[in-house]
Amino acid sequence: MPFSVCGFGIPYFVLYIQHAIIEITGRSEGLSYDIFPTTCNVLVVGPADLMDNLSPQVLKAFVDVTGLDIGNYVRDIQVTVLPDGVSLIGTTPGVVLMTIDIPRESP
């Protein structure tokens, strides 16, 4: 649920989304991806008229693994493109720990 603040006479809303699932984009076929944590909290702010159309379903948290090979990584959490005038304050946490490996076959 957004809450309102006022800046320079313009009503702004702050939207805090808890436990957003972090998606993985840019996967390569034949590799497995493990991230920790798997969820984050997202905080955005913007004018009331723009925030009315935002919802947790619209704002997606993700990490991009395009071009990464087998190994361990620390990757920044990103958020889907926001409408002009809406700003990302941040995510908590701001990064994920990631392991990319070859999937193990079951015995």
A tleap script that builds the chain and sets N, CA, C and O, in Angstrom:
source leaprc.protein.ff14SB
mol = sequence {
  NMET PRO PHE SER VAL CYS GLY PHE GLY ILE
  PRO TYR PHE VAL LEU TYR ILE GLN HIE ALA
  ILE ILE GLU ILE THR GLY ARG SER GLU GLY
  LEU SER TYR ASP ILE PHE PRO THR THR CYS
  ASN VAL LEU VAL VAL GLY PRO ALA ASP LEU
  MET ASP ASN LEU SER PRO GLN VAL LEU LYS
  ALA PHE VAL ASP VAL THR GLY LEU ASP ILE
  GLY ASN TYR VAL ARG ASP ILE GLN VAL THR
  VAL LEU PRO ASP GLY VAL SER LEU ILE GLY
  THR THR PRO GLY VAL VAL LEU MET THR ILE
  ASP ILE PRO ARG GLU SER CPRO
}
set mol.1.N position { 0.855 -1.163 0.000 }
set mol.1.CA position { 0.000 0.000 0.000 }
set mol.1.C position { 0.904 1.229 0.000 }
set mol.1.O position { 1.764 1.365 0.870 }
set mol.2.N position { 0.714 2.140 -0.984 }
set mol.2.CA position { 1.555 3.339 -1.026 }
set mol.2.C position { 1.195 4.298 0.093 }
set mol.2.O position { 0.058 4.327 0.563 }
set mol.3.N position { 2.185 5.089 0.517 }
set mol.3.CA position { 1.885 6.159 1.448 }
set mol.3.C position { 2.349 7.457 0.807 }
set mol.3.O position { 3.232 7.442 -0.051 }
set mol.4.N position { 1.773 8.567 1.206 }
set mol.4.CA position { 2.017 9.825 0.504 }
set mol.4.C position { 2.974 10.720 1.263 }
set mol.4.O position { 3.049 10.702 2.492 }
set mol.5.N position { 3.702 11.501 0.488 }
set mol.5.CA position { 4.555 12.564 0.996 }
set mol.5.C position { 4.340 13.754 0.079 }
set mol.5.O position { 3.755 13.611 -0.995 }
set mol.6.N position { 4.796 14.904 0.479 }
set mol.6.CA position { 4.585 16.085 -0.354 }
set mol.6.C position { 5.927 16.784 -0.543 }
set mol.6.O position { 6.634 17.064 0.425 }
set mol.7.N position { 6.267 17.061 -1.788 }
set mol.7.CA position { 7.507 17.765 -2.081 }
set mol.7.C position { 7.239 18.879 -3.062 }
set mol.7.O position { 6.679 18.638 -4.132 }
set mol.8.N position { 7.617 20.068 -2.730 }
set mol.8.CA position { 7.420 21.241 -3.586 }
set mol.8.C position { 5.953 21.415 -3.977 }
set mol.8.O position { 5.647 21.850 -5.087 }
set mol.9.N position { 5.057 21.076 -3.067 }
set mol.9.CA position { 3.626 21.244 -3.307 }
set mol.9.C position { 3.009 20.173 -4.181 }
set mol.9.O position { 1.816 20.239 -4.476 }
set mol.10.N position { 3.790 19.183 -4.607 }
set mol.10.CA position { 3.280 18.106 -5.468 }
set mol.10.C position { 3.152 16.847 -4.619 }
set mol.10.O position { 4.115 16.445 -3.966 }
set mol.11.N position { 1.979 16.221 -4.619 }
set mol.11.CA position { 1.844 14.985 -3.830 }
set mol.11.C position { 2.614 13.830 -4.475 }
set mol.11.O position { 2.454 13.544 -5.661 }
set mol.12.N position { 3.436 13.186 -3.682 }
set mol.12.CA position { 4.195 12.022 -4.117 }
set mol.12.C position { 3.768 10.820 -3.295 }
set mol.12.O position { 3.364 10.939 -2.138 }
set mol.13.N position { 3.868 9.670 -3.923 }
set mol.13.CA position { 3.597 8.428 -3.221 }
set mol.13.C position { 4.862 7.596 -3.185 }
set mol.13.O position { 5.658 7.596 -4.124 }
set mol.14.N position { 5.027 6.896 -2.095 }
set mol.14.CA position { 6.126 5.948 -1.938 }
set mol.14.C position { 5.512 4.560 -1.911 }
set mol.14.O position { 4.588 4.297 -1.141 }
set mol.15.N position { 6.021 3.681 -2.745 }
set mol.15.CA position { 5.523 2.308 -2.808 }
set mol.15.C position { 6.628 1.376 -2.324 }
set mol.15.O position { 7.734 1.375 -2.865 }
set mol.16.N position { 6.319 0.586 -1.304 }
set mol.16.CA position { 7.259 -0.360 -0.720 }
set mol.16.C position { 6.729 -1.762 -0.965 }
set mol.16.O position { 5.659 -2.121 -0.474 }
set mol.17.N position { 7.470 -2.548 -1.717 }
set mol.17.CA position { 7.055 -3.908 -2.049 }
set mol.17.C position { 7.965 -4.869 -1.297 }
set mol.17.O position { 9.185 -4.833 -1.453 }
set mol.18.N position { 7.369 -5.719 -0.489 }
set mol.18.CA position { 8.139 -6.694 0.278 }
set mol.18.C position { 8.155 -8.046 -0.424 }
set mol.18.O position { 7.176 -8.446 -1.054 }
set mol.19.N position { 9.255 -8.725 -0.310 }
set mol.19.CA position { 9.425 -10.102 -0.782 }
set mol.19.C position { 9.154 -10.257 -2.285 }
set mol.19.O position { 8.519 -11.221 -2.713 }
set mol.20.N position { 9.644 -9.291 -3.082 }
set mol.20.CA position { 9.546 -9.430 -4.538 }
set mol.20.C position { 10.467 -10.559 -4.981 }
set mol.20.O position { 11.627 -10.612 -4.573 }
set mol.21.N position { 9.961 -11.446 -5.801 }
set mol.21.CA position { 10.769 -12.564 -6.288 }
set mol.21.C position { 11.783 -12.028 -7.292 }
set mol.21.O position { 11.432 -11.274 -8.200 }
set mol.22.N position { 13.039 -12.421 -7.123 }
set mol.22.CA position { 14.104 -11.985 -8.027 }
set mol.22.C position { 14.182 -12.979 -9.181 }
set mol.22.O position { 14.483 -14.157 -8.988 }
set mol.23.N position { 13.907 -12.485 -10.374 }
set mol.23.CA position { 13.959 -13.332 -11.560 }
set mol.23.C position { 15.372 -13.313 -12.139 }
set mol.23.O position { 16.143 -12.386 -11.888 }
set mol.24.N position { 15.700 -14.328 -12.904 }
set mol.24.CA position { 16.996 -14.409 -13.578 }
set mol.24.C position { 16.752 -14.284 -15.074 }
set mol.24.O position { 16.012 -15.078 -15.655 }
set mol.25.N position { 17.374 -13.286 -15.700 }
set mol.25.CA position { 17.223 -13.095 -17.144 }
set mol.25.C position { 18.549 -13.375 -17.839 }
set mol.25.O position { 19.612 -13.269 -17.227 }
set mol.26.N position { 18.484 -13.732 -19.118 }
set mol.26.CA position { 19.688 -13.952 -19.910 }
set mol.26.C position { 20.348 -15.295 -19.680 }
set mol.26.O position { 21.550 -15.439 -19.900 }
set mol.27.N position { 19.583 -16.277 -19.244 }
set mol.27.CA position { 20.136 -17.616 -18.972 }
set mol.27.C position { 20.668 -18.254 -20.257 }
set mol.27.O position { 20.158 -18.014 -21.351 }
set mol.28.N position { 21.707 -19.072 -20.088 }
set mol.28.CA position { 22.232 -19.884 -21.185 }
set mol.28.C position { 21.740 -21.310 -21.003 }
set mol.28.O position { 21.682 -21.820 -19.884 }
set mol.29.N position { 21.390 -21.941 -22.102 }
set mol.29.CA position { 20.901 -23.310 -22.048 }
set mol.29.C position { 22.025 -24.235 -21.581 }
set mol.29.O position { 23.182 -24.058 -21.963 }
set mol.30.N position { 21.681 -25.215 -20.758 }
set mol.30.CA position { 22.648 -26.190 -20.302 }
set mol.30.C position { 23.380 -25.804 -19.021 }
set mol.30.O position { 24.274 -26.528 -18.582 }
set mol.31.N position { 23.015 -24.675 -18.414 }
set mol.31.CA position { 23.635 -24.254 -17.157 }
set mol.31.C position { 22.565 -24.149 -16.075 }
set mol.31.O position { 21.396 -23.903 -16.371 }
set mol.32.N position { 22.974 -24.338 -14.812 }
set mol.32.CA position { 22.051 -24.147 -13.693 }
set mol.32.C position { 22.436 -22.873 -12.957 }
set mol.32.O position { 23.610 -22.503 -12.910 }
set mol.33.N position { 21.443 -22.204 -12.384 }
set mol.33.CA position { 21.642 -20.919 -11.718 }
set mol.33.C position { 21.038 -20.972 -10.323 }
set mol.33.O position { 19.854 -21.267 -10.159 }
set mol.34.N position { 21.857 -20.685 -9.322 }
set mol.34.CA position { 21.385 -20.586 -7.947 }
set mol.34.C position { 21.711 -19.188 -7.448 }
set mol.34.O position { 22.837 -18.713 -7.592 }
set mol.35.N position { 20.698 -18.520 -6.851 }
set mol.35.CA position { 20.928 -17.189 -6.288 }
set mol.35.C position { 20.495 -17.165 -4.830 }
set mol.35.O position { 19.616 -17.917 -4.408 }
set mol.36.N position { 21.133 -16.285 -4.076 }
set mol.36.CA position { 20.745 -16.042 -2.695 }
set mol.36.C position { 20.920 -14.568 -2.419 }
set mol.36.O position { 21.987 -14.016 -2.687 }
set mol.37.N position { 19.900 -13.915 -1.891 }
set mol.37.CA position { 18.563 -14.431 -1.602 }
set mol.37.C position { 17.737 -14.534 -2.875 }
set mol.37.O position { 18.172 -14.110 -3.946 }
set mol.38.N position { 16.556 -15.094 -2.752 }
set mol.38.CA position { 15.665 -15.241 -3.904 }
set mol.38.C position { 14.579 -14.169 -3.935 }
set mol.38.O position { 13.826 -14.076 -4.904 }
set mol.39.N position { 14.494 -13.356 -2.873 }
set mol.39.CA position { 13.529 -12.252 -2.826 }
set mol.39.C position { 14.222 -10.994 -2.312 }
set mol.39.O position { 15.287 -11.054 -1.697 }
set mol.40.N position { 13.589 -9.853 -2.581 }
set mol.40.CA position { 14.103 -8.579 -2.079 }
set mol.40.C position { 12.929 -7.638 -1.815 }
set mol.40.O position { 11.796 -7.921 -2.202 }
set mol.41.N position { 13.210 -6.532 -1.163 }
set mol.41.CA position { 12.227 -5.471 -0.965 }
set mol.41.C position { 12.561 -4.341 -1.927 }
set mol.41.O position { 13.735 -4.040 -2.145 }
set mol.42.N position { 11.536 -3.710 -2.506 }
set mol.42.CA position { 11.729 -2.658 -3.507 }
set mol.42.C position { 11.018 -1.400 -3.032 }
set mol.42.O position { 9.882 -1.459 -2.561 }
set mol.43.N position { 11.700 -0.248 -3.159 }
set mol.43.CA position { 11.138 1.039 -2.754 }
set mol.43.C position { 11.215 2.005 -3.926 }
set mol.43.O position { 12.303 2.291 -4.426 }
set mol.44.N position { 10.052 2.516 -4.373 }
set mol.44.CA position { 9.992 3.499 -5.457 }
set mol.44.C position { 9.164 4.697 -5.004 }
set mol.44.O position { 8.340 4.596 -4.095 }
set mol.45.N position { 9.402 5.837 -5.661 }
set mol.45.CA position { 8.674 7.061 -5.330 }
set mol.45.C position { 8.327 7.790 -6.627 }
set mol.45.O position { 9.077 7.738 -7.601 }
set mol.46.N position { 7.177 8.471 -6.626 }
set mol.46.CA position { 6.772 9.230 -7.806 }
set mol.46.C position { 5.490 9.993 -7.559 }
set mol.46.O position { 4.838 9.821 -6.529 }
set mol.47.N position { 5.127 10.851 -8.527 }
set mol.47.CA position { 3.892 11.616 -8.412 }
set mol.47.C position { 2.679 10.700 -8.309 }
set mol.47.O position { 2.649 9.615 -8.891 }
set mol.48.N position { 1.697 11.148 -7.570 }
set mol.48.CA position { 0.513 10.334 -7.297 }
set mol.48.C position { -0.139 9.807 -8.572 }
set mol.48.O position { -0.548 8.646 -8.617 }
set mol.49.N position { -0.242 10.636 -9.604 }
set mol.49.CA position { -0.932 10.195 -10.818 }
set mol.49.C position { -0.193 9.062 -11.533 }
set mol.49.O position { -0.828 8.247 -12.203 }
set mol.50.N position { 1.124 8.996 -11.405 }
set mol.50.CA position { 1.879 7.911 -12.028 }
set mol.50.C position { 1.886 6.654 -11.161 }
set mol.50.O position { 1.920 5.536 -11.675 }
set mol.51.N position { 1.853 6.846 -9.864 }
set mol.51.CA position { 1.925 5.714 -8.950 }
set mol.51.C position { 0.626 4.917 -8.898 }
set mol.51.O position { 0.628 3.753 -8.499 }
set mol.52.N position { -0.491 5.544 -9.303 }
set mol.52.CA position { -1.779 4.842 -9.289 }
set mol.52.C position { -1.757 3.581 -10.149 }
set mol.52.O position { -2.463 2.618 -9.851 }
set mol.53.N position { -0.941 3.578 -11.226 }
set mol.53.CA position { -0.921 2.445 -12.148 }
set mol.53.C position { 0.134 1.400 -11.797 }
set mol.53.O position { 0.221 0.360 -12.450 }
set mol.54.N position { 0.929 1.673 -10.774 }
set mol.54.CA position { 1.975 0.717 -10.397 }
set mol.54.C position { 1.439 -0.274 -9.376 }
set mol.54.O position { 0.601 0.055 -8.537 }
set mol.55.N position { 1.943 -1.488 -9.473 }
set mol.55.CA position { 1.576 -2.524 -8.512 }
set mol.55.C position { 2.752 -3.476 -8.386 }
set mol.55.O position { 3.661 -3.449 -9.217 }
set mol.56.N position { 2.749 -4.305 -7.371 }
set mol.56.CA position { 3.823 -5.290 -7.250 }
set mol.56.C position { 3.943 -6.201 -8.470 }
set mol.56.O position { 5.030 -6.702 -8.760 }
set mol.57.N position { 2.851 -6.417 -9.178 }
set mol.57.CA position { 2.885 -7.265 -10.366 }
set mol.57.C position { 3.599 -6.586 -11.533 }
set mol.57.O position { 4.128 -7.270 -12.409 }
set mol.58.N position { 3.621 -5.262 -11.558 }
set mol.58.CA position { 4.254 -4.507 -12.642 }
set mol.58.C position { 5.750 -4.347 -12.396 }
set mol.58.O position { 6.545 -4.422 -13.333 }
set mol.59.N position { 6.135 -4.129 -11.148 }
set mol.59.CA position { 7.538 -3.927 -10.804 }
set mol.59.C position { 8.207 -5.273 -10.589 }
set mol.59.O position { 7.865 -5.991 -9.649 }
set mol.60.N position { 9.140 -5.618 -11.435 }
set mol.60.CA position { 9.830 -6.901 -11.344 }
set mol.60.C position { 11.293 -6.678 -10.986 }
set mol.60.O position { 11.979 -5.863 -11.602 }
set mol.61.N position { 11.761 -7.414 -9.981 }
set mol.61.CA position { 13.176 -7.406 -9.622 }
set mol.61.C position { 13.855 -8.536 -10.400 }
set mol.61.O position { 13.286 -9.615 -10.565 }
set mol.62.N position { 15.083 -8.273 -10.879 }
set mol.62.CA position { 15.779 -9.297 -11.655 }
set mol.62.C position { 17.286 -9.106 -11.597 }
set mol.62.O position { 17.778 -8.033 -11.244 }
set mol.63.N position { 18.007 -10.154 -11.947 }
set mol.63.CA position { 19.449 -10.093 -12.182 }
set mol.63.C position { 19.680 -10.586 -13.603 }
set mol.63.O position { 19.055 -11.549 -14.046 }
set mol.64.N position { 20.583 -9.919 -14.312 }
set mol.64.CA position { 20.891 -10.268 -15.691 }
set mol.64.C position { 22.186 -11.069 -15.722 }
set mol.64.O position { 23.223 -10.611 -15.241 }
set mol.65.N position { 22.116 -12.271 -16.292 }
set mol.65.CA position { 23.283 -13.147 -16.347 }
set mol.65.C position { 23.796 -13.330 -17.771 }
set mol.65.O position { 24.573 -14.247 -18.039 }
set mol.66.N position { 23.372 -12.475 -18.669 }
set mol.66.CA position { 23.785 -12.572 -20.062 }
set mol.66.C position { 25.302 -12.598 -20.173 }
set mol.66.O position { 25.991 -11.716 -19.662 }
set mol.67.N position { 25.807 -13.616 -20.842 }
set mol.67.CA position { 27.238 -13.710 -21.107 }
set mol.67.C position { 28.079 -14.267 -19.973 }
set mol.67.O position { 29.292 -14.407 -20.128 }
set mol.68.N position { 27.473 -14.590 -18.834 }
set mol.68.CA position { 28.251 -15.131 -17.717 }
set mol.68.C position { 28.466 -16.628 -17.905 }
set mol.68.O position { 27.584 -17.343 -18.379 }
set mol.69.N position { 29.659 -17.088 -17.523 }
set mol.69.CA position { 30.015 -18.495 -17.626 }
set mol.69.C position { 29.984 -19.129 -16.242 }
set mol.69.O position { 29.626 -18.475 -15.263 }
set mol.70.N position { 30.352 -20.378 -16.161 }
set mol.70.CA position { 30.392 -21.100 -14.897 }
set mol.70.C position { 31.250 -20.329 -13.903 }
set mol.70.O position { 32.338 -19.861 -14.240 }
set mol.71.N position { 30.751 -20.200 -12.669 }
set mol.71.CA position { 31.513 -19.505 -11.636 }
set mol.71.C position { 30.610 -18.945 -10.556 }
set mol.71.O position { 29.401 -19.179 -10.551 }
set mol.72.N position { 31.217 -18.197 -9.638 }
set mol.72.CA position { 30.503 -17.528 -8.554 }
set mol.72.C position { 30.540 -16.026 -8.801 }
set mol.72.O position { 31.566 -15.475 -9.200 }
set mol.73.N position { 29.405 -15.371 -8.559 }
set mol.73.CA position { 29.282 -13.952 -8.864 }
set mol.73.C position { 28.509 -13.227 -7.772 }
set mol.73.O position { 27.738 -13.831 -7.027 }
set mol.74.N position { 28.731 -11.925 -7.694 }
set mol.74.CA position { 27.882 -11.005 -6.935 }
set mol.74.C position { 27.282 -10.083 -7.983 }
set mol.74.O position { 28.009 -9.397 -8.701 }
set mol.75.N position { 25.948 -10.065 -8.074 }
set mol.75.CA position { 25.267 -9.285 -9.119 }
set mol.75.C position { 24.287 -8.301 -8.491 }
set mol.75.O position { 23.599 -8.618 -7.522 }
set mol.76.N position { 24.239 -7.085 -9.071 }
set mol.76.CA position { 23.276 -6.074 -8.630 }
set mol.76.C position { 21.864 -6.493 -8.992 }
set mol.76.O position { 21.625 -7.036 -10.070 }
set mol.77.N position { 20.938 -6.240 -8.094 }
set mol.77.CA position { 19.519 -6.453 -8.375 }
set mol.77.C position { 19.019 -5.238 -9.147 }
set mol.77.O position { 19.266 -4.099 -8.752 }
set mol.78.N position { 18.321 -5.483 -10.238 }
set mol.78.CA position { 17.747 -4.424 -11.054 }
set mol.78.C position { 16.222 -4.490 -10.963 }
set mol.78.O position { 15.656 -5.497 -10.537 }
set mol.79.N position { 15.578 -3.411 -11.366 }
set mol.79.CA position { 14.114 -3.362 -11.373 }
set mol.79.C position { 13.674 -2.966 -12.768 }
set mol.79.O position { 14.308 -2.130 -13.411 }
set mol.80.N position { 12.572 -3.573 -13.245 }
set mol.80.CA position { 12.062 -3.282 -14.576 }
set mol.80.C position { 11.971 -1.781 -14.803 }
set mol.80.O position { 11.909 -1.001 -13.853 }
set mol.81.N position { 11.964 -1.390 -16.056 }
set mol.81.CA position { 11.926 0.028 -16.419 }
set mol.81.C position { 10.717 0.693 -15.789 }
set mol.81.O position { 9.589 0.212 -15.904 }
set mol.82.N position { 10.972 1.803 -15.125 }
set mol.82.CA position { 9.906 2.554 -14.456 }
set mol.82.C position { 9.426 3.674 -15.362 }
set mol.82.O position { 10.198 4.167 -16.185 }
set mol.83.N position { 8.169 4.090 -15.233 }
set mol.83.CA position { 7.678 5.218 -16.031 }
set mol.83.C position { 8.480 6.485 -15.728 }
set mol.83.O position { 8.984 6.651 -14.618 }
set mol.84.N position { 8.598 7.376 -16.712 }
set mol.84.CA position { 9.255 8.668 -16.479 }
set mol.84.C position { 8.605 9.346 -15.291 }
set mol.84.O position { 7.380 9.413 -15.200 }
set mol.85.N position { 9.424 9.850 -14.379 }
set mol.85.CA position { 8.909 10.531 -13.197 }
set mol.85.C position { 8.840 9.650 -11.966 }
set mol.85.O position { 8.670 10.152 -10.855 }
set mol.86.N position { 8.972 8.335 -12.146 }
set mol.86.CA position { 8.994 7.406 -11.018 }
set mol.86.C position { 10.439 6.973 -10.825 }
set mol.86.O position { 11.110 6.579 -11.778 }
set mol.87.N position { 10.912 7.047 -9.594 }
set mol.87.CA position { 12.316 6.745 -9.305 }
set mol.87.C position { 12.444 5.551 -8.370 }
set mol.87.O position { 11.658 5.368 -7.441 }
set mol.88.N position { 13.453 4.755 -8.646 }
set mol.88.CA position { 13.801 3.651 -7.757 }
set mol.88.C position { 14.655 4.217 -6.631 }
set mol.88.O position { 15.712 4.798 -6.877 }
set mol.89.N position { 14.196 4.049 -5.402 }
set mol.89.CA position { 14.993 4.449 -4.248 }
set mol.89.C position { 16.031 3.374 -3.984 }
set mol.89.O position { 17.185 3.680 -3.686 }
set mol.90.N position { 15.629 2.121 -4.091 }
set mol.90.CA position { 16.579 1.039 -3.917 }
set mol.90.C position { 15.915 -0.279 -3.648 }
set mol.90.O position { 14.695 -0.373 -3.514 }
set mol.91.N position { 16.752 -1.309 -3.570 }
set mol.91.CA position { 16.298 -2.639 -3.187 }
set mol.91.C position { 17.088 -3.062 -1.951 }
set mol.91.O position { 18.233 -2.657 -1.751 }
set mol.92.N position { 16.450 -3.878 -1.142 }
set mol.92.CA position { 17.120 -4.424 0.027 }
set mol.92.C position { 16.965 -5.928 -0.014 }
set mol.92.O position { 15.835 -6.409 0.067 }
set mol.93.N position { 18.028 -6.698 -0.134 }
set mol.93.CA position { 19.399 -6.254 -0.328 }
set mol.93.C position { 19.589 -5.686 -1.727 }
set mol.93.O position { 18.676 -5.727 -2.553 }
set mol.94.N position { 20.766 -5.163 -1.984 }
set mol.94.CA position { 21.055 -4.568 -3.291 }
set mol.94.C position { 21.722 -5.528 -4.262 }
set mol.94.O position { 21.794 -5.257 -5.461 }
set mol.95.N position { 22.212 -6.654 -3.743 }
set mol.95.CA position { 22.909 -7.629 -4.579 }
set mol.95.C position { 22.478 -9.046 -4.223 }
set mol.95.O position { 21.911 -9.296 -3.160 }
set mol.96.N position { 22.765 -9.973 -5.148 }
set mol.96.CA position { 22.583 -11.400 -4.874 }
set mol.96.C position { 23.921 -12.108 -5.052 }
set mol.96.O position { 24.779 -11.660 -5.812 }
set mol.97.N position { 24.082 -13.202 -4.350 }
set mol.97.CA position { 25.203 -14.106 -4.564 }
set mol.97.C position { 24.717 -15.166 -5.541 }
set mol.97.O position { 23.615 -15.695 -5.390 }
set mol.98.N position { 25.528 -15.476 -6.536 }
set mol.98.CA position { 25.083 -16.373 -7.588 }
set mol.98.C position { 26.144 -17.413 -7.905 }
set mol.98.O position { 27.338 -17.117 -7.944 }
set mol.99.N position { 25.683 -18.636 -8.129 }
set mol.99.CA position { 26.546 -19.703 -8.609 }
set mol.99.C position { 25.967 -20.215 -9.927 }
set mol.99.O position { 24.788 -20.561 -10.005 }
set mol.100.N position { 26.802 -20.259 -10.954 }
set mol.100.CA position { 26.419 -20.827 -12.246 }
set mol.100.C position { 27.248 -22.086 -12.414 }
set mol.100.O position { 28.466 -22.075 -12.231 }
set mol.101.N position { 26.572 -23.170 -12.764 }
set mol.101.CA position { 27.256 -24.458 -12.838 }
set mol.101.C position { 26.610 -25.319 -13.920 }
set mol.101.O position { 25.601 -24.939 -14.513 }
set mol.102.N position { 27.201 -26.469 -14.165 }
set mol.102.CA position { 26.601 -27.466 -15.045 }
set mol.102.C position { 25.661 -28.288 -14.174 }
set mol.102.O position { 26.059 -28.731 -13.096 }
set mol.103.N position { 24.426 -28.501 -14.614 }
set mol.103.CA position { 23.484 -29.274 -13.780 }
set mol.103.C position { 24.025 -30.679 -13.504 }
set mol.103.O position { 24.609 -31.322 -14.376 }
set mol.104.N position { 23.817 -31.126 -12.288 }
set mol.104.CA position { 24.220 -32.482 -11.897 }
set mol.104.C position { 23.127 -33.451 -12.312 }
set mol.104.O position { 21.934 -33.188 -12.159 }
set mol.105.N position { 23.571 -34.568 -12.838 }
set mol.105.CA position { 22.607 -35.599 -13.233 }
set mol.105.C position { 22.223 -36.437 -12.024 }
set mol.105.O position { 23.055 -36.711 -11.159 }
set mol.106.N position { 20.977 -36.838 -11.968 }
set mol.106.CA position { 20.501 -37.698 -10.874 }
set mol.106.C position { 21.034 -39.100 -11.067 }
set mol.106.O position { 21.127 -39.576 -12.199 }
set mol.107.N position { 21.393 -39.780 -9.964 }
set mol.107.CA position { 21.899 -41.163 -10.077 }
set mol.107.C position { 20.831 -42.132 -10.521 }
set mol.107.O position { 21.100 -43.325 -10.662 }
savepdb mol mol.pdb
quit
